[in-house]
Amino acid sequence: MENRYFDTHTHYNDSRFDEDLPEVLQKVYAAGVLRDTIIGYDLESSKKAIRLAEAQQQLENVPRHYVAVGIHPLYTGEKDADESDLMALEILAEDPAVVAVGEIGLDYHQKIPEISPDKEGQQWFFRKQLRIARRAGLPVVIHSRDAMQDTLQILEEEKASEVGGVMHCYSGSPEMAEIFVRMGFFLGIGGTVTRPNAKKLRETVRRISLDNLVLETDCPYLPPESLPRHARNDSSSLPEIAAAVAELKGCSVEEVCRVTWENACRLFCQGKN
C-alpha cells in the first residue's frame, strides 16, 4: 500500500486558496494526502470550512475534509468577537462535518511593541470555548504562542483531558510535551521540524513516542525547509515533514505514515467514515 497522509491542520478556508483550490487539492491527493482537517480561526472562516467540506463530500462521496470550528486568540478582541459569536460557534459545533473545536488558545507574542496582548480577554474566550468542546464531546485544537504555562493551567482547570486534542505547531520543551501527552493530547508536528535550527522541537520529536504525534502543515503558512519562508504552503509538503520525523525517530517513512494516520483518525474520525 502506498503511503497515506492525514494533514491535521490546514487553512484551505484562507483567501490565498480562493483562486485555485481544486488544482491545489489535485496536487495534494497525488502526493498521498488523502485526508485533512480545515481549521477555523473565527466565525466566518469556520463556516467557510464547513461549506468546503460539504461541497467536497457531495462531489466525491468520500470524506477528505474534516472541520474544526473556533476563534483564534488573536481574533478575540472586542472588535472581532463577542459572546454572540460563542453562541453561534456552539451551534456550528453540531454540524456533522465538525470533528473538533479549534483553533483556540493563547497568543502572547509581542507583534507590536507598543500594544500588549489582551491576556485577560484571550483567557476568557479560551475557557468558554473549552467548555463548548466539553459539552459537545469534541477534542480541541490548541494554539499556544509564548503562553505555554498559562495554556497548561487553563487546560488543567477546565478539565480538557476529558476531551483531549492536539497541541498545534508544538513549540514547547520536551518536558512540557510529556505533560500534555499525559493529559491525552497529541503533538502537531509541521514544517518547522525540517529546519536544522529547530533544535528544541527536533529533540521533542526524538523523545516523544510516535504514538503521540500527528502531522500537519498549517498551510498556507509554515512551509518546510525546501520552500522559501514566505511561499504558500499546502498539504503536498507533508511527505517532507514525515521524512524529517522518520529520520529523527530512526524509523521508516512508512511507519511514520501508518502510525500518524492512525493517530489522526483516532483523534478526529470517531464515528466518521
PDB file of C-alpha atoms in Angstrom:
ATOM      1  CA  MET A   1       0.000   0.000   0.000  1.00  0.00           C
ATOM      2  CA  GLU A   2       1.263   3.461  -0.870  1.00  0.00           C
ATOM      3  CA  ASN A   3       1.787   5.886   1.985  1.00  0.00           C
ATOM      4  CA  ARG A   4      -1.341   7.692   3.162  1.00  0.00           C
ATOM      5  CA  TYR A   5      -1.039  11.057   4.863  1.00  0.00           C
ATOM      6  CA  PHE A   6      -3.511  12.930   7.071  1.00  0.00           C
ATOM      7  CA  ASP A   7      -2.847  16.684   7.351  1.00  0.00           C
ATOM      8  CA  THR A   8      -4.384  17.522  10.715  1.00  0.00           C
ATOM      9  CA  HIS A   9      -4.120  21.318  10.415  1.00  0.00           C
ATOM     10  CA  THR A  10      -4.888  23.207   7.195  1.00  0.00           C
ATOM     11  CA  HIS A  11      -6.411  26.552   6.312  1.00  0.00           C
ATOM     12  CA  TYR A  12      -7.902  25.875   2.901  1.00  0.00           C
ATOM     13  CA  ASN A  13     -10.516  28.403   4.037  1.00  0.00           C
ATOM     14  CA  ASP A  14      -7.818  31.090   3.674  1.00  0.00           C
ATOM     15  CA  SER A  15      -8.306  33.569   0.813  1.00  0.00           C
ATOM     16  CA  ARG A  16      -4.907  32.597  -0.644  1.00  0.00           C
ATOM     17  CA  PHE A  17      -6.568  29.412  -1.925  1.00  0.00           C
ATOM     18  CA  ASP A  18      -9.689  31.038  -3.368  1.00  0.00           C
ATOM     19  CA  GLU A  19      -8.498  31.127  -6.981  1.00  0.00           C
ATOM     20  CA  ASP A  20      -7.083  27.630  -7.445  1.00  0.00           C
ATOM     21  CA  LEU A  21      -8.149  25.320  -4.616  1.00  0.00           C
ATOM     22  CA  PRO A  22      -9.318  22.454  -6.898  1.00  0.00           C
ATOM     23  CA  GLU A  23      -5.921  22.382  -8.625  1.00  0.00           C
ATOM     24  CA  VAL A  24      -4.087  22.542  -5.293  1.00  0.00           C
ATOM     25  CA  LEU A  25      -6.102  19.631  -3.945  1.00  0.00           C
ATOM     26  CA  GLN A  26      -5.373  17.503  -7.015  1.00  0.00           C
ATOM     27  CA  LYS A  27      -1.658  18.003  -6.330  1.00  0.00           C
ATOM     28  CA  VAL A  28      -2.239  17.201  -2.659  1.00  0.00           C
ATOM     29  CA  TYR A  29      -4.096  13.964  -3.401  1.00  0.00           C
ATOM     30  CA  ALA A  30      -1.408  12.921  -5.887  1.00  0.00           C
ATOM     31  CA  ALA A  31       1.131  13.290  -3.054  1.00  0.00           C
ATOM     32  CA  GLY A  32      -0.839  10.771  -0.985  1.00  0.00           C
ATOM     33  CA  VAL A  33      -2.514  13.249   1.364  1.00  0.00           C
ATOM     34  CA  LEU A  34      -5.973  11.723   1.409  1.00  0.00           C
ATOM     35  CA  ARG A  35      -7.475  13.457   4.450  1.00  0.00           C
ATOM     36  CA  ASP A  36      -7.143  16.801   6.150  1.00  0.00           C
ATOM     37  CA  THR A  37      -8.766  18.947   8.791  1.00  0.00           C
ATOM     38  CA  ILE A  38      -9.690  22.506   7.827  1.00  0.00           C
ATOM     39  CA  ILE A  39      -9.316  24.720  10.879  1.00  0.00           C
ATOM     40  CA  GLY A  40     -11.460  27.757  11.643  1.00  0.00           C
ATOM     41  CA  TYR A  41      -9.959  30.855  13.230  1.00  0.00           C
ATOM     42  CA  ASP A  42     -13.092  32.974  13.541  1.00  0.00           C
ATOM     43  CA  LEU A  43     -16.798  32.533  12.926  1.00  0.00           C
ATOM     44  CA  GLU A  44     -16.725  33.211   9.181  1.00  0.00           C
ATOM     45  CA  SER A  45     -13.711  31.001   8.468  1.00  0.00           C
ATOM     46  CA  SER A  46     -15.357  28.218  10.474  1.00  0.00           C
ATOM     47  CA  LYS A  47     -18.496  28.481   8.342  1.00  0.00           C
ATOM     48  CA  LYS A  48     -16.377  28.502   5.185  1.00  0.00           C
ATOM     49  CA  ALA A  49     -14.569  25.352   6.327  1.00  0.00           C
ATOM     50  CA  ILE A  50     -17.910  23.580   6.737  1.00  0.00           C
ATOM     51  CA  ARG A  51     -19.021  24.686   3.268  1.00  0.00           C
ATOM     52  CA  LEU A  52     -15.794  23.372   1.717  1.00  0.00           C
ATOM     53  CA  ALA A  53     -16.166  20.020   3.477  1.00  0.00           C
ATOM     54  CA  GLU A  54     -19.796  19.661   2.474  1.00  0.00           C
ATOM     55  CA  ALA A  55     -19.083  20.554  -1.178  1.00  0.00           C
ATOM     56  CA  GLN A  56     -16.263  18.005  -1.363  1.00  0.00           C
ATOM     57  CA  GLN A  57     -18.424  15.309   0.230  1.00  0.00           C
ATOM     58  CA  GLN A  58     -21.189  15.907  -2.330  1.00  0.00           C
ATOM     59  CA  LEU A  59     -18.692  15.874  -5.188  1.00  0.00           C
ATOM     60  CA  GLU A  60     -16.780  12.699  -4.281  1.00  0.00           C
ATOM     61  CA  ASN A  61     -18.945  10.957  -1.660  1.00  0.00           C
ATOM     62  CA  VAL A  62     -15.684  10.215   0.160  1.00  0.00           C
ATOM     63  CA  PRO A  63     -14.716  12.186   3.273  1.00  0.00           C
ATOM     64  CA  ARG A  64     -11.493  14.088   2.659  1.00  0.00           C
ATOM     65  CA  HIS A  65     -12.072  17.305   4.616  1.00  0.00           C
ATOM     66  CA  TYR A  66     -12.889  17.336   8.310  1.00  0.00           C
ATOM     67  CA  VAL A  67     -13.541  20.591  10.153  1.00  0.00           C
ATOM     68  CA  ALA A  68     -12.621  22.322  13.396  1.00  0.00           C
ATOM     69  CA  VAL A  69     -14.553  25.438  14.377  1.00  0.00           C
ATOM     70  CA  GLY A  70     -13.177  28.033  16.733  1.00  0.00           C
ATOM     71  CA  ILE A  71     -11.996  31.557  17.435  1.00  0.00           C
ATOM     72  CA  HIS A  72      -8.217  32.056  17.386  1.00  0.00           C
ATOM     73  CA  PRO A  73      -6.851  34.060  20.346  1.00  0.00           C
ATOM     74  CA  LEU A  74      -5.784  36.895  18.036  1.00  0.00           C
ATOM     75  CA  TYR A  75      -9.418  37.200  16.888  1.00  0.00           C
ATOM     76  CA  THR A  76     -10.898  37.530  20.358  1.00  0.00           C
ATOM     77  CA  GLY A  77     -10.551  41.310  20.670  1.00  0.00           C
ATOM     78  CA  GLU A  78     -13.725  43.261  21.314  1.00  0.00           C
ATOM     79  CA  LYS A  79     -13.825  44.419  17.658  1.00  0.00           C
ATOM     80  CA  ASP A  80     -13.513  40.848  16.392  1.00  0.00           C
ATOM     81  CA  ALA A  81     -15.718  38.620  18.548  1.00  0.00           C
ATOM     82  CA  ASP A  82     -18.220  38.744  21.369  1.00  0.00           C
ATOM     83  CA  GLU A  83     -20.468  36.390  23.324  1.00  0.00           C
ATOM     84  CA  SER A  84     -22.923  36.088  20.435  1.00  0.00           C
ATOM     85  CA  ASP A  85     -20.128  34.561  18.356  1.00  0.00           C
ATOM     86  CA  LEU A  86     -19.634  31.924  21.031  1.00  0.00           C
ATOM     87  CA  MET A  87     -23.339  31.076  20.883  1.00  0.00           C
ATOM     88  CA  ALA A  88     -23.115  30.734  17.098  1.00  0.00           C
ATOM     89  CA  LEU A  89     -19.970  28.649  17.451  1.00  0.00           C
ATOM     90  CA  GLU A  90     -21.729  26.190  19.731  1.00  0.00           C
ATOM     91  CA  ILE A  91     -24.388  25.689  17.069  1.00  0.00           C
ATOM     92  CA  LEU A  92     -21.728  25.173  14.383  1.00  0.00           C
ATOM     93  CA  ALA A  93     -20.090  22.527  16.558  1.00  0.00           C
ATOM     94  CA  GLU A  94     -23.176  20.349  15.995  1.00  0.00           C
ATOM     95  CA  ASP A  95     -22.597  20.154  12.217  1.00  0.00           C
ATOM     96  CA  PRO A  96     -21.790  16.605  11.003  1.00  0.00           C
ATOM     97  CA  ALA A  97     -18.580  17.824   9.330  1.00  0.00           C
ATOM     98  CA  VAL A  98     -17.190  19.213  12.581  1.00  0.00           C
ATOM     99  CA  VAL A  99     -14.783  16.961  14.466  1.00  0.00           C
ATOM    100  CA  ALA A 100     -13.110  19.433  16.851  1.00  0.00           C
ATOM    101  CA  VAL A 101     -13.174  22.888  18.401  1.00  0.00           C
ATOM    102  CA  GLY A 102     -10.226  24.991  17.315  1.00  0.00           C
ATOM    103  CA  GLU A 103      -8.039  26.614  16.847  1.00  0.00           C
ATOM    104  CA  ILE A 104      -8.320  28.123  20.287  1.00  0.00           C
ATOM    105  CA  GLY A 105      -5.855  29.079  22.976  1.00  0.00           C
ATOM    106  CA  LEU A 106      -3.480  31.892  23.901  1.00  0.00           C
ATOM    107  CA  ASP A 107      -1.058  34.056  21.930  1.00  0.00           C
ATOM    108  CA  TYR A 108       1.077  36.455  23.928  1.00  0.00           C
ATOM    109  CA  HIS A 109       3.549  37.153  21.130  1.00  0.00           C
ATOM    110  CA  GLN A 110       4.508  40.838  21.131  1.00  0.00           C
ATOM    111  CA  LYS A 111       3.940  41.692  17.468  1.00  0.00           C
ATOM    112  CA  ILE A 112       3.756  45.457  18.070  1.00  0.00           C
ATOM    113  CA  PRO A 113       5.936  46.642  20.990  1.00  0.00           C
ATOM    114  CA  GLU A 114       3.524  49.432  21.943  1.00  0.00           C
ATOM    115  CA  ILE A 115       0.498  47.119  22.157  1.00  0.00           C
ATOM    116  CA  SER A 116       0.333  44.392  24.798  1.00  0.00           C
ATOM    117  CA  PRO A 117      -1.759  41.275  24.131  1.00  0.00           C
ATOM    118  CA  ASP A 118      -5.149  41.233  25.853  1.00  0.00           C
ATOM    119  CA  LYS A 119      -4.293  38.281  28.058  1.00  0.00           C
ATOM    120  CA  GLU A 120      -7.446  38.503  30.177  1.00  0.00           C
ATOM    121  CA  GLY A 121      -9.726  38.584  27.131  1.00  0.00           C
ATOM    122  CA  GLN A 122      -7.910  35.715  25.461  1.00  0.00           C
ATOM    123  CA  GLN A 123      -8.168  33.593  28.578  1.00  0.00           C
ATOM    124  CA  TRP A 124     -11.886  34.288  28.885  1.00  0.00           C
ATOM    125  CA  PHE A 125     -12.567  33.173  25.302  1.00  0.00           C
ATOM    126  CA  PHE A 126     -10.267  30.180  25.736  1.00  0.00           C
ATOM    127  CA  ARG A 127     -12.172  28.936  28.759  1.00  0.00           C
ATOM    128  CA  LYS A 128     -15.546  29.491  27.093  1.00  0.00           C
ATOM    129  CA  GLN A 129     -14.525  27.503  24.022  1.00  0.00           C
ATOM    130  CA  LEU A 130     -13.093  24.673  26.085  1.00  0.00           C
ATOM    131  CA  ARG A 131     -16.466  24.420  27.777  1.00  0.00           C
ATOM    132  CA  ILE A 132     -18.204  24.330  24.389  1.00  0.00           C
ATOM    133  CA  ALA A 133     -15.933  21.443  23.400  1.00  0.00           C
ATOM    134  CA  ARG A 134     -16.680  19.540  26.586  1.00  0.00           C
ATOM    135  CA  ARG A 135     -20.432  19.978  26.142  1.00  0.00           C
ATOM    136  CA  ALA A 136     -20.163  18.806  22.528  1.00  0.00           C
ATOM    137  CA  GLY A 137     -17.803  15.950  23.406  1.00  0.00           C
ATOM    138  CA  LEU A 138     -15.264  17.171  20.842  1.00  0.00           C
ATOM    139  CA  PRO A 139     -11.461  17.311  21.044  1.00  0.00           C
ATOM    140  CA  VAL A 140      -9.725  20.680  20.919  1.00  0.00           C
ATOM    141  CA  VAL A 141      -7.027  22.147  18.665  1.00  0.00           C
ATOM    142  CA  ILE A 142      -4.788  24.318  20.824  1.00  0.00           C
ATOM    143  CA  HIS A 143      -2.772  27.339  19.690  1.00  0.00           C
ATOM    144  CA  SER A 144      -0.194  28.421  22.269  1.00  0.00           C
ATOM    145  CA  ARG A 145       2.463  31.011  21.493  1.00  0.00           C
ATOM    146  CA  ASP A 146       4.655  32.479  24.223  1.00  0.00           C
ATOM    147  CA  ALA A 147       1.975  31.325  26.670  1.00  0.00           C
ATOM    148  CA  MET A 148       2.702  27.684  27.441  1.00  0.00           C
ATOM    149  CA  GLN A 149       2.382  27.859  31.240  1.00  0.00           C
ATOM    150  CA  ASP A 150      -0.950  29.719  31.177  1.00  0.00           C
ATOM    151  CA  THR A 151      -2.192  27.343  28.472  1.00  0.00           C
ATOM    152  CA  LEU A 152      -1.379  24.338  30.623  1.00  0.00           C
ATOM    153  CA  GLN A 153      -3.004  25.852  33.706  1.00  0.00           C
ATOM    154  CA  ILE A 154      -6.257  26.633  31.889  1.00  0.00           C
ATOM    155  CA  LEU A 155      -6.371  23.204  30.238  1.00  0.00           C
ATOM    156  CA  GLU A 156      -5.996  21.608  33.656  1.00  0.00           C
ATOM    157  CA  GLU A 157      -8.573  23.856  35.338  1.00  0.00           C
ATOM    158  CA  GLU A 158     -11.110  23.356  32.540  1.00  0.00           C
ATOM    159  CA  LYS A 159     -10.617  19.557  32.593  1.00  0.00           C
ATOM    160  CA  ALA A 160      -9.595  19.473  28.925  1.00  0.00           C
ATOM    161  CA  SER A 161      -8.183  15.991  29.463  1.00  0.00           C
ATOM    162  CA  GLU A 162     -11.795  14.781  29.320  1.00  0.00           C
ATOM    163  CA  VAL A 163     -11.887  15.532  25.570  1.00  0.00           C
ATOM    164  CA  GLY A 164      -8.197  15.584  24.609  1.00  0.00           C
ATOM    165  CA  GLY A 165      -6.955  17.115  21.412  1.00  0.00           C
ATOM    166  CA  VAL A 166      -3.791  18.325  19.738  1.00  0.00           C
ATOM    167  CA  MET A 167      -1.166  20.920  20.617  1.00  0.00           C
ATOM    168  CA  HIS A 168      -0.927  22.606  17.224  1.00  0.00           C
ATOM    169  CA  CYS A 169       2.542  23.573  15.987  1.00  0.00           C
ATOM    170  CA  TYR A 170       4.076  22.423  19.239  1.00  0.00           C
ATOM    171  CA  SER A 171       6.981  24.653  20.290  1.00  0.00           C
ATOM    172  CA  GLY A 172       7.499  23.900  23.978  1.00  0.00           C
ATOM    173  CA  SER A 173      10.103  21.815  25.730  1.00  0.00           C
ATOM    174  CA  PRO A 174      10.260  18.012  25.668  1.00  0.00           C
ATOM    175  CA  GLU A 175       9.422  18.050  29.396  1.00  0.00           C
ATOM    176  CA  MET A 176       6.288  20.119  28.801  1.00  0.00           C
ATOM    177  CA  ALA A 177       5.379  17.849  25.896  1.00  0.00           C
ATOM    178  CA  GLU A 178       5.343  14.874  28.251  1.00  0.00           C
ATOM    179  CA  ILE A 179       2.817  16.676  30.466  1.00  0.00           C
ATOM    180  CA  PHE A 180       0.477  17.342  27.528  1.00  0.00           C
ATOM    181  CA  VAL A 181       0.787  13.739  26.385  1.00  0.00           C
ATOM    182  CA  ARG A 182      -0.206  12.517  29.838  1.00  0.00           C
ATOM    183  CA  MET A 183      -3.274  14.772  29.566  1.00  0.00           C
ATOM    184  CA  GLY A 184      -4.319  12.934  26.414  1.00  0.00           C
ATOM    185  CA  PHE A 185      -3.036  15.410  23.829  1.00  0.00           C
ATOM    186  CA  PHE A 186      -1.211  14.703  20.592  1.00  0.00           C
ATOM    187  CA  LEU A 187       1.588  16.983  19.409  1.00  0.00           C
ATOM    188  CA  GLY A 188       1.126  18.563  15.978  1.00  0.00           C
ATOM    189  CA  ILE A 189       4.402  18.413  14.034  1.00  0.00           C
ATOM    190  CA  GLY A 190       4.726  20.663  10.996  1.00  0.00           C
ATOM    191  CA  GLY A 191       7.237  22.179   8.611  1.00  0.00           C
ATOM    192  CA  THR A 192       9.382  23.670  11.353  1.00  0.00           C
ATOM    193  CA  VAL A 193      10.720  20.187  12.152  1.00  0.00           C
ATOM    194  CA  THR A 194      12.503  20.142   8.786  1.00  0.00           C
ATOM    195  CA  ARG A 195      14.663  23.115   9.806  1.00  0.00           C
ATOM    196  CA  PRO A 196      18.000  22.147  11.396  1.00  0.00           C
ATOM    197  CA  ASN A 197      17.915  25.152  13.760  1.00  0.00           C
ATOM    198  CA  ALA A 198      14.618  23.986  15.350  1.00  0.00           C
ATOM    199  CA  LYS A 199      16.636  22.167  17.999  1.00  0.00           C
ATOM    200  CA  LYS A 200      14.032  22.125  20.783  1.00  0.00           C
ATOM    201  CA  LEU A 201      11.276  20.771  18.542  1.00  0.00           C
ATOM    202  CA  ARG A 202      13.554  18.175  16.988  1.00  0.00           C
ATOM    203  CA  GLU A 203      14.604  16.978  20.442  1.00  0.00           C
ATOM    204  CA  THR A 204      10.931  16.727  21.415  1.00  0.00           C
ATOM    205  CA  VAL A 205      10.234  14.557  18.369  1.00  0.00           C
ATOM    206  CA  ARG A 206      13.150  12.286  19.282  1.00  0.00           C
ATOM    207  CA  ARG A 207      11.911  11.831  22.848  1.00  0.00           C
ATOM    208  CA  ILE A 208       8.126  11.589  22.448  1.00  0.00           C
ATOM    209  CA  SER A 209       6.637   8.331  21.186  1.00  0.00           C
ATOM    210  CA  LEU A 210       5.368   8.282  17.603  1.00  0.00           C
ATOM    211  CA  ASP A 211       2.068   7.137  19.099  1.00  0.00           C
ATOM    212  CA  ASN A 212       1.611  10.691  20.414  1.00  0.00           C
ATOM    213  CA  LEU A 213       2.393  12.626  17.219  1.00  0.00           C
ATOM    214  CA  VAL A 214       0.297  13.801  14.297  1.00  0.00           C
ATOM    215  CA  LEU A 215       1.445  15.555  11.123  1.00  0.00           C
ATOM    216  CA  GLU A 216       0.296  18.989   9.991  1.00  0.00           C
ATOM    217  CA  THR A 217       1.239  21.768   7.585  1.00  0.00           C
ATOM    218  CA  ASP A 218      -0.700  24.819   8.852  1.00  0.00           C
ATOM    219  CA  CYS A 219      -0.950  25.710   5.167  1.00  0.00           C
ATOM    220  CA  PRO A 220      -0.739  28.259   3.647  1.00  0.00           C
ATOM    221  CA  TYR A 221       1.709  29.065   6.454  1.00  0.00           C
ATOM    222  CA  LEU A 222       4.916  27.474   7.799  1.00  0.00           C
ATOM    223  CA  PRO A 223       6.464  25.969   4.655  1.00  0.00           C
ATOM    224  CA  PRO A 224       9.172  23.331   5.161  1.00  0.00           C
ATOM    225  CA  GLU A 225      12.890  23.828   4.589  1.00  0.00           C
ATOM    226  CA  SER A 226      12.657  23.106   0.842  1.00  0.00           C
ATOM    227  CA  LEU A 227      10.427  26.150   0.210  1.00  0.00           C
ATOM    228  CA  PRO A 228      11.086  29.878   0.658  1.00  0.00           C
ATOM    229  CA  ARG A 229       9.996  31.169   4.063  1.00  0.00           C
ATOM    230  CA  HIS A 230       7.032  33.133   2.683  1.00  0.00           C
ATOM    231  CA  ALA A 231       5.935  30.687  -0.014  1.00  0.00           C
ATOM    232  CA  ARG A 232       2.342  29.472   0.019  1.00  0.00           C
ATOM    233  CA  ASN A 233       2.395  26.079   1.678  1.00  0.00           C
ATOM    234  CA  ASP A 234      -0.048  23.223   1.024  1.00  0.00           C
ATOM    235  CA  SER A 235      -0.505  19.633   2.148  1.00  0.00           C
ATOM    236  CA  SER A 236       1.774  18.232  -0.558  1.00  0.00           C
ATOM    237  CA  SER A 237       4.681  19.184   1.733  1.00  0.00           C
ATOM    238  CA  LEU A 238       3.564  16.552   4.258  1.00  0.00           C
ATOM    239  CA  PRO A 239       5.881  13.820   2.859  1.00  0.00           C
ATOM    240  CA  GLU A 240       8.872  16.088   3.566  1.00  0.00           C
ATOM    241  CA  ILE A 241       7.685  16.533   7.150  1.00  0.00           C
ATOM    242  CA  ALA A 242       7.158  12.790   7.538  1.00  0.00           C
ATOM    243  CA  ALA A 243      10.676  12.127   6.226  1.00  0.00           C
ATOM    244  CA  ALA A 244      12.147  14.523   8.802  1.00  0.00           C
ATOM    245  CA  VAL A 245      10.219  12.801  11.589  1.00  0.00           C
ATOM    246  CA  ALA A 246      11.341   9.378  10.361  1.00  0.00           C
ATOM    247  CA  GLU A 247      14.980  10.486  10.388  1.00  0.00           C
ATOM    248  CA  LEU A 248      14.686  11.838  13.931  1.00  0.00           C
ATOM    249  CA  LYS A 249      12.908   8.702  15.161  1.00  0.00           C
ATOM    250  CA  GLY A 250      15.235   6.307  13.369  1.00  0.00           C
ATOM    251  CA  CYS A 251      12.367   4.532  11.630  1.00  0.00           C
ATOM    252  CA  SER A 252      10.910   4.280   8.138  1.00  0.00           C
ATOM    253  CA  VAL A 253       8.705   6.864   6.493  1.00  0.00           C
ATOM    254  CA  GLU A 254       6.165   4.074   6.038  1.00  0.00           C
ATOM    255  CA  GLU A 255       5.948   3.613   9.797  1.00  0.00           C
ATOM    256  CA  VAL A 256       5.554   7.354  10.376  1.00  0.00           C
ATOM    257  CA  CYS A 257       2.716   7.430   7.824  1.00  0.00           C
ATOM    258  CA  ARG A 258       0.948   4.423   9.272  1.00  0.00           C
ATOM    259  CA  VAL A 259       1.125   5.496  12.909  1.00  0.00           C
ATOM    260  CA  THR A 260       0.317   9.174  12.373  1.00  0.00           C
ATOM    261  CA  TRP A 261      -2.600   8.243  10.094  1.00  0.00           C
ATOM    262  CA  GLU A 262      -3.986   6.007  12.827  1.00  0.00           C
ATOM    263  CA  ASN A 263      -3.398   8.711  15.440  1.00  0.00           C
ATOM    264  CA  ALA A 264      -5.191  11.340  13.359  1.00  0.00           C
ATOM    265  CA  CYS A 265      -8.136   9.017  12.742  1.00  0.00           C
ATOM    266  CA  ARG A 266      -8.338   8.245  16.452  1.00  0.00           C
ATOM    267  CA  LEU A 267      -8.277  11.979  17.183  1.00  0.00           C
ATOM    268  CA  PHE A 268     -10.703  13.257  14.553  1.00  0.00           C
ATOM    269  CA  CYS A 269     -12.640  10.404  12.941  1.00  0.00           C
ATOM    270  CA  GLN A 270     -14.514   8.787  15.818  1.00  0.00           C
ATOM    271  CA  GLY A 271     -17.931   7.897  14.448  1.00  0.00           C
ATOM    272  CA  LYS A 272     -16.944   9.066  10.944  1.00  0.00           C
ATOM    273  CA  ASN A 273     -16.409   7.026   7.782  1.00  0.00           C
TER     274      ASN A 273
END
